[in-house]
XYZ file of C-alpha atoms in Angstrom:
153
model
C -16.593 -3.199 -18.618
C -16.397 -5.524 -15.949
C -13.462 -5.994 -13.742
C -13.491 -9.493 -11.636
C -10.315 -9.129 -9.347
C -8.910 -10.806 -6.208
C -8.732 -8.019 -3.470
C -7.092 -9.050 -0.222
C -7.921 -12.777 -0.456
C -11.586 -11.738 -1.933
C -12.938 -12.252 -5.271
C -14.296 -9.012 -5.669
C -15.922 -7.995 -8.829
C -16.543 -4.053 -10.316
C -19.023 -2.947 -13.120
C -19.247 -0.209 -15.750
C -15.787 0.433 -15.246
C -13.313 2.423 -17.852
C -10.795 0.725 -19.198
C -8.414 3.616 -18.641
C -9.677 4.211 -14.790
C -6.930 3.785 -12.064
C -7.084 0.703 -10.199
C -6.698 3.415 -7.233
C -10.329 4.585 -8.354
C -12.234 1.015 -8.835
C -10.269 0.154 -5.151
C -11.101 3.688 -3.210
C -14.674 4.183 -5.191
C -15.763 1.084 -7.059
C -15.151 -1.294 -4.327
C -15.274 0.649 -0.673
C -11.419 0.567 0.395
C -10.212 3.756 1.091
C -6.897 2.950 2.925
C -4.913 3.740 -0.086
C -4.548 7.579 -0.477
C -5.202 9.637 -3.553
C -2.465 12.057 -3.148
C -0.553 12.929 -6.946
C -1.984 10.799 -9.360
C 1.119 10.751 -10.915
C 3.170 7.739 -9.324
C 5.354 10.535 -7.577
C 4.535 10.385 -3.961
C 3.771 6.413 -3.123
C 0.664 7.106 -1.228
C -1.508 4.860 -3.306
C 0.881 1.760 -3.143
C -0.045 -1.231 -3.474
C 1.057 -5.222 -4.231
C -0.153 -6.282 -7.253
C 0.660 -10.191 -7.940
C 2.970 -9.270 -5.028
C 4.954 -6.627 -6.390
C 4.233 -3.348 -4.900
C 2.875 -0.646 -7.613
C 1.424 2.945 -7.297
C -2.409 2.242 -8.002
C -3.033 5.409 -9.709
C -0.638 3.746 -12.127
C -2.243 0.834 -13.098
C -5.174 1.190 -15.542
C -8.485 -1.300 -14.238
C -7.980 -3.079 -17.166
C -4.861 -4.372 -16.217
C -6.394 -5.870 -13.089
C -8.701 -8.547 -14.938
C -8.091 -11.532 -12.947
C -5.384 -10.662 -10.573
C -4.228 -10.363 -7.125
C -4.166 -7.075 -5.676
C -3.302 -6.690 -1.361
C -3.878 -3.302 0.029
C -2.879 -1.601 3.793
C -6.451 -3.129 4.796
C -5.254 -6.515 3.367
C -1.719 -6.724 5.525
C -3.767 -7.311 8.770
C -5.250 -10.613 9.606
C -8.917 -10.037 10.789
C -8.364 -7.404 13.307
C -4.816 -7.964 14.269
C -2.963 -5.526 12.526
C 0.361 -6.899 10.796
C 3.377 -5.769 12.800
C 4.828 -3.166 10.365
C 1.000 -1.232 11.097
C 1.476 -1.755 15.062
C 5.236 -0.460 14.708
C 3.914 2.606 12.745
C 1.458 3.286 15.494
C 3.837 2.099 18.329
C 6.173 4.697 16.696
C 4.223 7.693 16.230
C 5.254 7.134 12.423
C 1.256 8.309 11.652
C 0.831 12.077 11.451
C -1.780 13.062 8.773
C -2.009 9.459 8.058
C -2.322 10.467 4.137
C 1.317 8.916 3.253
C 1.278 5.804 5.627
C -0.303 3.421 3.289
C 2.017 3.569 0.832
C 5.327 3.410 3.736
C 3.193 0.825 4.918
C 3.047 -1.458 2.148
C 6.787 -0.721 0.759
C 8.198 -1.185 4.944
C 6.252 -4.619 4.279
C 7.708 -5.563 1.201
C 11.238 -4.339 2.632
C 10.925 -6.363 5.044
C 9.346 -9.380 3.436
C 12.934 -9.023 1.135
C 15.514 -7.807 4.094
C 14.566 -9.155 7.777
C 17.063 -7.292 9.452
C 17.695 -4.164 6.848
C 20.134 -1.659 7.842
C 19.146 2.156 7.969
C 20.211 2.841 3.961
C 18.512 0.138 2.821
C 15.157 1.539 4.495
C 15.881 4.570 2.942
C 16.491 3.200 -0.390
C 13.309 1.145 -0.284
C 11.027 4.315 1.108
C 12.496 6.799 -1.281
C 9.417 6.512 -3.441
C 7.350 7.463 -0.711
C 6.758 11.498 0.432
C 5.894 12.452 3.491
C 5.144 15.998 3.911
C 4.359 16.300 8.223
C 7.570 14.520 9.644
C 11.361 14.134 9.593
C 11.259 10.710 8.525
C 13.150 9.732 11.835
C 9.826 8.281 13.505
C 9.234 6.158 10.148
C 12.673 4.890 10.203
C 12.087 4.044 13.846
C 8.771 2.551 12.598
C 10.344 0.046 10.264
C 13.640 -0.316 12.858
C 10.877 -1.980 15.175
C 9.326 -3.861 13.240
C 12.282 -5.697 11.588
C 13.069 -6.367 15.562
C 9.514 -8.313 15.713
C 9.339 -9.834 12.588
């Protein structure tokens, strides 16, 4: 089947696509955007996250199908050009990035946090990351991460 889709402001458009393929696969494979991480395939870890019609989802989640004719914003989407959005420059400016395979997903949920709570306090980051693993750090530099960019915001 065909998939036509709106990727990061871009009517994009994938062919001989499964109906039961992961929007994760048509977005990493199908269409060249690797920033979203193939980690679990199972929804458990966050790393493929997502906003679909602005509501962040895990894309291994999400059959292609579903996609037909809807807007999807990845990591690569939340900069503008080549300015990176200022959760991505706090996550750098933070040392937040380790083995880089979990930051998409914080990425996108620190975004939607923060698109939902300016000025969130340190639970509510917690609550709103607690679908996301991160297997290299202590979470502290993340926190910090999201901390500074609620400051710029």
């Amino acid at each position: 089947m065909r998939v036509n889709v709106t990727v990061n402001g871009e009517q994009r458009q994938a062919d001989d696509v499964w109906e039961g393929e992961s929007l994760l696969y048509v977005l990493r494979e199908r269409l060249g955007l690797p920033g979203s991480k193939n980690a679990c395939e199972q929804g458990e870890c966050g790393s493929c996250t997502v906003y679909l019609d602005n509501v962040p989802v895990c894309a291994c989640l999400v059959a292609a199908g579903q996609v037909q004719d809807r807007e999807v914003r990845t990591v690569e989407g939340l900069a503008d050009g080549d300015q990176l959005d200022p959760v991505q420059e706090a996550f750098v400016e933070a040392g937040a990035v380790q083995c880089g395979f979990c930051t998409p997903g914080l990425v996108v949920a620190a975004h939607d946090l923060l698109d939902r709570v300016p000025a969130p306090s340190d639970p509510e980051i917690r609550e709103a990351l607690a679908g996301n693993l991160c297997r290299c750090t202590g979470y502290e530099k993340i926190l910090d991460a999201v901390r500074l960019a609620a400051s710029r915001r």
